[in-house]
Amino acid sequence: MSRTPVDVAVGVLIDAKGRFLLTSRPEGKVYAGHWEFPGGKLEAGETVEAALRRELHEELGITIGSVHPWKVEMVDYPHALVRLHFCKVYEWRGEFEMRERQAMAWQTLPVEVHPVLPGTVPVLAWFAEERGFSGPTHPGAVN
């Protein structure tokens, strides 16, 4: 039986120092406590950019600037097949508010927070490739 993928817009926020933002999954959600890039499901008729703008405002209280589509990755979780649309974001306005009682952490490679969500792992590898980083990208990673 094939499963229909769920489309998810994912924001890879990168600050002026080159750090990226990870947030923890809130209690009550699948993979609670795992670290991920923020974002959420596309609603019917919504574009990736529109979904990302809505989700980051709902979850983090910020208004984002330009959205730069980056990569698309399929991840087959036990609970859902997801198509993750990763977009880089370099500009935003507003103060960060953790509206789902999640935690946030600005990270570089290797990331210090763990555990990371399986869908986050490929992104860390892409960053390593872009940045010429050759060490393990997260706790528990094998180089």
mmCIF file with all atom_site columns, C-alpha atoms in Angstrom:
data_model
loop_
_atom_site.group_PDB
_atom_site.id
_atom_site.type_symbol
_atom_site.label_atom_id
_atom_site.label_alt_id
_atom_site.label_comp_id
_atom_site.label_asym_id
_atom_site.label_entity_id
_atom_site.label_seq_id
_atom_site.pdbx_PDB_ins_code
_atom_site.Cartn_x
_atom_site.Cartn_y
_atom_site.Cartn_z
_atom_site.occupancy
_atom_site.B_iso_or_equiv
_atom_site.pdbx_formal_charge
_atom_site.auth_seq_id
_atom_site.auth_comp_id
_atom_site.auth_asym_id
_atom_site.auth_atom_id
_atom_site.pdbx_PDB_model_num
ATOM 1   C CA . MET A 1 1   ? 0.000  0.000  0.000  1.00 0.00 ? 1   MET A CA 1
ATOM 2   C CA . SER A 1 2   ? 1.506  3.324  -0.983 1.00 0.00 ? 2   SER A CA 1
ATOM 3   C CA . ARG A 1 3   ? 1.060  6.312  1.232  1.00 0.00 ? 3   ARG A CA 1
ATOM 4   C CA . THR A 1 4   ? 0.316  9.806  0.032  1.00 0.00 ? 4   THR A CA 1
ATOM 5   C CA . PRO A 1 5   ? 3.087  12.175 1.124  1.00 0.00 ? 5   PRO A CA 1
ATOM 6   C CA . VAL A 1 6   ? 2.267  15.091 3.395  1.00 0.00 ? 6   VAL A CA 1
ATOM 7   C CA . ASP A 1 7   ? 3.869  18.329 2.164  1.00 0.00 ? 7   ASP A CA 1
ATOM 8   C CA . VAL A 1 8   ? 5.672  20.281 4.863  1.00 0.00 ? 8   VAL A CA 1
ATOM 9   C CA . ALA A 1 9   ? 7.297  23.724 4.579  1.00 0.00 ? 9   ALA A CA 1
ATOM 10  C CA . VAL A 1 10  ? 10.504 23.928 6.619  1.00 0.00 ? 10  VAL A CA 1
ATOM 11  C CA . GLY A 1 11  ? 12.327 27.137 7.520  1.00 0.00 ? 11  GLY A CA 1
ATOM 12  C CA . VAL A 1 12  ? 16.106 27.054 7.735  1.00 0.00 ? 12  VAL A CA 1
ATOM 13  C CA . LEU A 1 13  ? 16.678 30.400 9.459  1.00 0.00 ? 13  LEU A CA 1
ATOM 14  C CA . ILE A 1 14  ? 20.283 31.552 9.169  1.00 0.00 ? 14  ILE A CA 1
ATOM 15  C CA . ASP A 1 15  ? 21.534 34.542 11.164 1.00 0.00 ? 15  ASP A CA 1
ATOM 16  C CA . ALA A 1 16  ? 24.310 37.026 10.323 1.00 0.00 ? 16  ALA A CA 1
ATOM 17  C CA . LYS A 1 17  ? 26.869 34.783 12.101 1.00 0.00 ? 17  LYS A CA 1
ATOM 18  C CA . GLY A 1 18  ? 25.918 31.794 9.934  1.00 0.00 ? 18  GLY A CA 1
ATOM 19  C CA . ARG A 1 19  ? 24.154 30.005 12.779 1.00 0.00 ? 19  ARG A CA 1
ATOM 20  C CA . PHE A 1 20  ? 20.895 28.151 12.081 1.00 0.00 ? 20  PHE A CA 1
ATOM 21  C CA . LEU A 1 21  ? 17.819 27.866 14.281 1.00 0.00 ? 21  LEU A CA 1
ATOM 22  C CA . LEU A 1 22  ? 16.574 24.558 15.647 1.00 0.00 ? 22  LEU A CA 1
ATOM 23  C CA . THR A 1 23  ? 13.448 24.197 17.782 1.00 0.00 ? 23  THR A CA 1
ATOM 24  C CA . SER A 1 24  ? 12.270 21.298 19.922 1.00 0.00 ? 24  SER A CA 1
ATOM 25  C CA . ARG A 1 25  ? 9.048  19.445 19.183 1.00 0.00 ? 25  ARG A CA 1
ATOM 26  C CA . PRO A 1 26  ? 6.491  20.267 21.869 1.00 0.00 ? 26  PRO A CA 1
ATOM 27  C CA . GLU A 1 27  ? 5.011  17.783 24.324 1.00 0.00 ? 27  GLU A CA 1
ATOM 28  C CA . GLY A 1 28  ? 2.043  15.888 22.918 1.00 0.00 ? 28  GLY A CA 1
ATOM 29  C CA . LYS A 1 29  ? 3.408  15.752 19.349 1.00 0.00 ? 29  LYS A CA 1
ATOM 30  C CA . VAL A 1 30  ? 5.067  12.788 17.646 1.00 0.00 ? 30  VAL A CA 1
ATOM 31  C CA . TYR A 1 31  ? 8.820  12.862 18.420 1.00 0.00 ? 31  TYR A CA 1
ATOM 32  C CA . ALA A 1 32  ? 8.276  15.300 21.324 1.00 0.00 ? 32  ALA A CA 1
ATOM 33  C CA . GLY A 1 33  ? 11.603 16.676 22.544 1.00 0.00 ? 33  GLY A CA 1
ATOM 34  C CA . HIS A 1 34  ? 13.421 16.022 19.256 1.00 0.00 ? 34  HIS A CA 1
ATOM 35  C CA . TRP A 1 35  ? 15.108 19.017 17.613 1.00 0.00 ? 35  TRP A CA 1
ATOM 36  C CA . GLU A 1 36  ? 14.125 20.143 14.130 1.00 0.00 ? 36  GLU A CA 1
ATOM 37  C CA . PHE A 1 37  ? 13.962 23.086 11.769 1.00 0.00 ? 37  PHE A CA 1
ATOM 38  C CA . PRO A 1 38  ? 10.645 24.916 12.340 1.00 0.00 ? 38  PRO A CA 1
ATOM 39  C CA . GLY A 1 39  ? 7.745  24.723 9.913  1.00 0.00 ? 39  GLY A CA 1
ATOM 40  C CA . GLY A 1 40  ? 4.569  22.802 9.269  1.00 0.00 ? 40  GLY A CA 1
ATOM 41  C CA . LYS A 1 41  ? 2.098  21.212 6.903  1.00 0.00 ? 41  LYS A CA 1
ATOM 42  C CA . LEU A 1 42  ? 0.764  22.976 3.844  1.00 0.00 ? 42  LEU A CA 1
ATOM 43  C CA . GLU A 1 43  ? -2.957 23.621 3.965  1.00 0.00 ? 43  GLU A CA 1
ATOM 44  C CA . ALA A 1 44  ? -5.147 22.993 0.893  1.00 0.00 ? 44  ALA A CA 1
ATOM 45  C CA . GLY A 1 45  ? -4.212 25.356 -1.931 1.00 0.00 ? 45  GLY A CA 1
ATOM 46  C CA . GLU A 1 46  ? -1.305 26.874 -0.002 1.00 0.00 ? 46  GLU A CA 1
ATOM 47  C CA . THR A 1 47  ? 2.145  27.418 -1.531 1.00 0.00 ? 47  THR A CA 1
ATOM 48  C CA . VAL A 1 48  ? 5.289  26.373 0.305  1.00 0.00 ? 48  VAL A CA 1
ATOM 49  C CA . GLU A 1 49  ? 6.166  30.042 0.892  1.00 0.00 ? 49  GLU A CA 1
ATOM 50  C CA . ALA A 1 50  ? 2.681  30.916 2.211  1.00 0.00 ? 50  ALA A CA 1
ATOM 51  C CA . ALA A 1 51  ? 2.702  27.906 4.538  1.00 0.00 ? 51  ALA A CA 1
ATOM 52  C CA . LEU A 1 52  ? 6.166  28.800 5.828  1.00 0.00 ? 52  LEU A CA 1
ATOM 53  C CA . ARG A 1 53  ? 5.149  32.412 6.505  1.00 0.00 ? 53  ARG A CA 1
ATOM 54  C CA . ARG A 1 54  ? 2.017  31.252 8.361  1.00 0.00 ? 54  ARG A CA 1
ATOM 55  C CA . GLU A 1 55  ? 3.735  28.501 10.351 1.00 0.00 ? 55  GLU A CA 1
ATOM 56  C CA . LEU A 1 56  ? 6.702  30.607 11.482 1.00 0.00 ? 56  LEU A CA 1
ATOM 57  C CA . HIS A 1 57  ? 4.351  33.358 12.598 1.00 0.00 ? 57  HIS A CA 1
ATOM 58  C CA . GLU A 1 58  ? 2.102  30.876 14.435 1.00 0.00 ? 58  GLU A CA 1
ATOM 59  C CA . GLU A 1 59  ? 4.972  28.964 16.077 1.00 0.00 ? 59  GLU A CA 1
ATOM 60  C CA . LEU A 1 60  ? 7.636  31.628 16.605 1.00 0.00 ? 60  LEU A CA 1
ATOM 61  C CA . GLY A 1 61  ? 5.841  34.981 16.367 1.00 0.00 ? 61  GLY A CA 1
ATOM 62  C CA . ILE A 1 62  ? 8.095  36.289 13.596 1.00 0.00 ? 62  ILE A CA 1
ATOM 63  C CA . THR A 1 63  ? 7.422  37.703 10.141 1.00 0.00 ? 63  THR A CA 1
ATOM 64  C CA . ILE A 1 64  ? 9.900  36.404 7.606  1.00 0.00 ? 64  ILE A CA 1
ATOM 65  C CA . GLY A 1 65  ? 11.412 38.217 4.639  1.00 0.00 ? 65  GLY A CA 1
ATOM 66  C CA . SER A 1 66  ? 12.457 36.523 1.392  1.00 0.00 ? 66  SER A CA 1
ATOM 67  C CA . VAL A 1 67  ? 12.106 32.752 1.154  1.00 0.00 ? 67  VAL A CA 1
ATOM 68  C CA . HIS A 1 68  ? 14.852 30.913 -0.765 1.00 0.00 ? 68  HIS A CA 1
ATOM 69  C CA . PRO A 1 69  ? 13.746 27.378 -1.778 1.00 0.00 ? 69  PRO A CA 1
ATOM 70  C CA . TRP A 1 70  ? 16.693 25.061 -1.140 1.00 0.00 ? 70  TRP A CA 1
ATOM 71  C CA . LYS A 1 71  ? 16.049 21.317 -1.272 1.00 0.00 ? 71  LYS A CA 1
ATOM 72  C CA . VAL A 1 72  ? 13.207 18.795 -1.109 1.00 0.00 ? 72  VAL A CA 1
ATOM 73  C CA . GLU A 1 73  ? 13.583 15.546 0.824  1.00 0.00 ? 73  GLU A CA 1
ATOM 74  C CA . MET A 1 74  ? 11.186 12.615 1.320  1.00 0.00 ? 74  MET A CA 1
ATOM 75  C CA . VAL A 1 75  ? 11.245 11.083 4.805  1.00 0.00 ? 75  VAL A CA 1
ATOM 76  C CA . ASP A 1 76  ? 9.289  7.948  5.618  1.00 0.00 ? 76  ASP A CA 1
ATOM 77  C CA . TYR A 1 77  ? 8.332  8.117  9.293  1.00 0.00 ? 77  TYR A CA 1
ATOM 78  C CA . PRO A 1 78  ? 6.294  5.321  10.910 1.00 0.00 ? 78  PRO A CA 1
ATOM 79  C CA . HIS A 1 79  ? 3.359  7.740  11.327 1.00 0.00 ? 79  HIS A CA 1
ATOM 80  C CA . ALA A 1 80  ? 3.581  9.548  7.944  1.00 0.00 ? 80  ALA A CA 1
ATOM 81  C CA . LEU A 1 81  ? 5.408  9.885  4.654  1.00 0.00 ? 81  LEU A CA 1
ATOM 82  C CA . VAL A 1 82  ? 6.487  13.521 4.471  1.00 0.00 ? 82  VAL A CA 1
ATOM 83  C CA . ARG A 1 83  ? 7.849  15.637 1.637  1.00 0.00 ? 83  ARG A CA 1
ATOM 84  C CA . LEU A 1 84  ? 9.959  18.291 3.325  1.00 0.00 ? 84  LEU A CA 1
ATOM 85  C CA . HIS A 1 85  ? 10.404 21.536 1.389  1.00 0.00 ? 85  HIS A CA 1
ATOM 86  C CA . PHE A 1 86  ? 13.476 23.182 2.948  1.00 0.00 ? 86  PHE A CA 1
ATOM 87  C CA . CYS A 1 87  ? 13.756 26.943 2.430  1.00 0.00 ? 87  CYS A CA 1
ATOM 88  C CA . LYS A 1 88  ? 16.540 29.206 3.630  1.00 0.00 ? 88  LYS A CA 1
ATOM 89  C CA . VAL A 1 89  ? 15.470 32.422 5.358  1.00 0.00 ? 89  VAL A CA 1
ATOM 90  C CA . TYR A 1 90  ? 17.958 35.177 6.177  1.00 0.00 ? 90  TYR A CA 1
ATOM 91  C CA . GLU A 1 91  ? 15.632 38.011 7.225  1.00 0.00 ? 91  GLU A CA 1
ATOM 92  C CA . TRP A 1 92  ? 12.815 38.252 9.753  1.00 0.00 ? 92  TRP A CA 1
ATOM 93  C CA . ARG A 1 93  ? 11.119 40.804 11.966 1.00 0.00 ? 93  ARG A CA 1
ATOM 94  C CA . GLY A 1 94  ? 9.754  40.528 15.482 1.00 0.00 ? 94  GLY A CA 1
ATOM 95  C CA . GLU A 1 95  ? 10.865 38.936 18.715 1.00 0.00 ? 95  GLU A CA 1
ATOM 96  C CA . PHE A 1 96  ? 10.942 35.159 18.933 1.00 0.00 ? 96  PHE A CA 1
ATOM 97  C CA . GLU A 1 97  ? 8.054  33.802 21.008 1.00 0.00 ? 97  GLU A CA 1
ATOM 98  C CA . MET A 1 98  ? 7.883  30.084 21.654 1.00 0.00 ? 98  MET A CA 1
ATOM 99  C CA . ARG A 1 99  ? 4.111  29.853 21.177 1.00 0.00 ? 99  ARG A CA 1
ATOM 100 C CA . GLU A 1 100 ? 3.981  26.049 21.504 1.00 0.00 ? 100 GLU A CA 1
ATOM 101 C CA . ARG A 1 101 ? 6.178  25.987 24.642 1.00 0.00 ? 101 ARG A CA 1
ATOM 102 C CA . GLN A 1 102 ? 9.012  24.590 22.545 1.00 0.00 ? 102 GLN A CA 1
ATOM 103 C CA . ALA A 1 103 ? 12.678 25.430 23.083 1.00 0.00 ? 103 ALA A CA 1
ATOM 104 C CA . MET A 1 104 ? 14.924 27.136 20.526 1.00 0.00 ? 104 MET A CA 1
ATOM 105 C CA . ALA A 1 105 ? 18.671 27.046 19.998 1.00 0.00 ? 105 ALA A CA 1
ATOM 106 C CA . TRP A 1 106 ? 20.984 28.772 17.510 1.00 0.00 ? 106 TRP A CA 1
ATOM 107 C CA . GLN A 1 107 ? 23.423 26.112 16.335 1.00 0.00 ? 107 GLN A CA 1
ATOM 108 C CA . THR A 1 108 ? 26.534 25.568 14.221 1.00 0.00 ? 108 THR A CA 1
ATOM 109 C CA . LEU A 1 109 ? 28.160 22.289 13.193 1.00 0.00 ? 109 LEU A CA 1
ATOM 110 C CA . PRO A 1 110 ? 28.352 20.007 15.001 1.00 0.00 ? 110 PRO A CA 1
ATOM 111 C CA . VAL A 1 111 ? 24.991 20.717 16.633 1.00 0.00 ? 111 VAL A CA 1
ATOM 112 C CA . GLU A 1 112 ? 24.994 20.499 20.415 1.00 0.00 ? 112 GLU A CA 1
ATOM 113 C CA . VAL A 1 113 ? 21.309 19.707 20.934 1.00 0.00 ? 113 VAL A CA 1
ATOM 114 C CA . HIS A 1 114 ? 19.970 16.165 20.737 1.00 0.00 ? 114 HIS A CA 1
ATOM 115 C CA . PRO A 1 115 ? 18.174 14.064 19.812 1.00 0.00 ? 115 PRO A CA 1
ATOM 116 C CA . VAL A 1 116 ? 17.621 15.509 16.333 1.00 0.00 ? 116 VAL A CA 1
ATOM 117 C CA . LEU A 1 117 ? 14.625 14.487 14.247 1.00 0.00 ? 117 LEU A CA 1
ATOM 118 C CA . PRO A 1 118 ? 15.508 12.045 11.431 1.00 0.00 ? 118 PRO A CA 1
ATOM 119 C CA . GLY A 1 119 ? 14.335 14.615 8.851  1.00 0.00 ? 119 GLY A CA 1
ATOM 120 C CA . THR A 1 120 ? 16.873 17.101 10.237 1.00 0.00 ? 120 THR A CA 1
ATOM 121 C CA . VAL A 1 121 ? 19.902 14.851 9.662  1.00 0.00 ? 121 VAL A CA 1
ATOM 122 C CA . PRO A 1 122 ? 20.141 15.352 5.851  1.00 0.00 ? 122 PRO A CA 1
ATOM 123 C CA . VAL A 1 123 ? 20.095 19.132 6.314  1.00 0.00 ? 123 VAL A CA 1
ATOM 124 C CA . LEU A 1 124 ? 23.061 18.961 8.661  1.00 0.00 ? 124 LEU A CA 1
ATOM 125 C CA . ALA A 1 125 ? 24.903 16.945 6.007  1.00 0.00 ? 125 ALA A CA 1
ATOM 126 C CA . TRP A 1 126 ? 24.020 19.570 3.349  1.00 0.00 ? 126 TRP A CA 1
ATOM 127 C CA . PHE A 1 127 ? 25.370 22.316 5.631  1.00 0.00 ? 127 PHE A CA 1
ATOM 128 C CA . ALA A 1 128 ? 28.558 20.295 6.181  1.00 0.00 ? 128 ALA A CA 1
ATOM 129 C CA . GLU A 1 129 ? 28.984 19.939 2.422  1.00 0.00 ? 129 GLU A CA 1
ATOM 130 C CA . GLU A 1 130 ? 28.346 23.643 1.772  1.00 0.00 ? 130 GLU A CA 1
ATOM 131 C CA . ARG A 1 131 ? 30.652 24.751 4.562  1.00 0.00 ? 131 ARG A CA 1
ATOM 132 C CA . GLY A 1 132 ? 33.461 22.247 4.023  1.00 0.00 ? 132 GLY A CA 1
ATOM 133 C CA . PHE A 1 133 ? 32.857 20.698 7.461  1.00 0.00 ? 133 PHE A CA 1
ATOM 134 C CA . SER A 1 134 ? 34.232 17.167 7.765  1.00 0.00 ? 134 SER A CA 1
ATOM 135 C CA . GLY A 1 135 ? 33.404 16.134 11.340 1.00 0.00 ? 135 GLY A CA 1
ATOM 136 C CA . PRO A 1 136 ? 30.279 14.465 12.715 1.00 0.00 ? 136 PRO A CA 1
ATOM 137 C CA . THR A 1 137 ? 27.289 16.815 12.312 1.00 0.00 ? 137 THR A CA 1
ATOM 138 C CA . HIS A 1 138 ? 25.346 15.861 15.469 1.00 0.00 ? 138 HIS A CA 1
ATOM 139 C CA . PRO A 1 139 ? 25.692 13.829 18.667 1.00 0.00 ? 139 PRO A CA 1
ATOM 140 C CA . GLY A 1 140 ? 25.651 10.149 17.795 1.00 0.00 ? 140 GLY A CA 1
ATOM 141 C CA . ALA A 1 141 ? 26.585 10.769 14.144 1.00 0.00 ? 141 ALA A CA 1
ATOM 142 C CA . VAL A 1 142 ? 29.191 8.558  12.590 1.00 0.00 ? 142 VAL A CA 1
ATOM 143 C CA . ASN A 1 143 ? 31.604 10.345 10.291 1.00 0.00 ? 143 ASN A CA 1
#
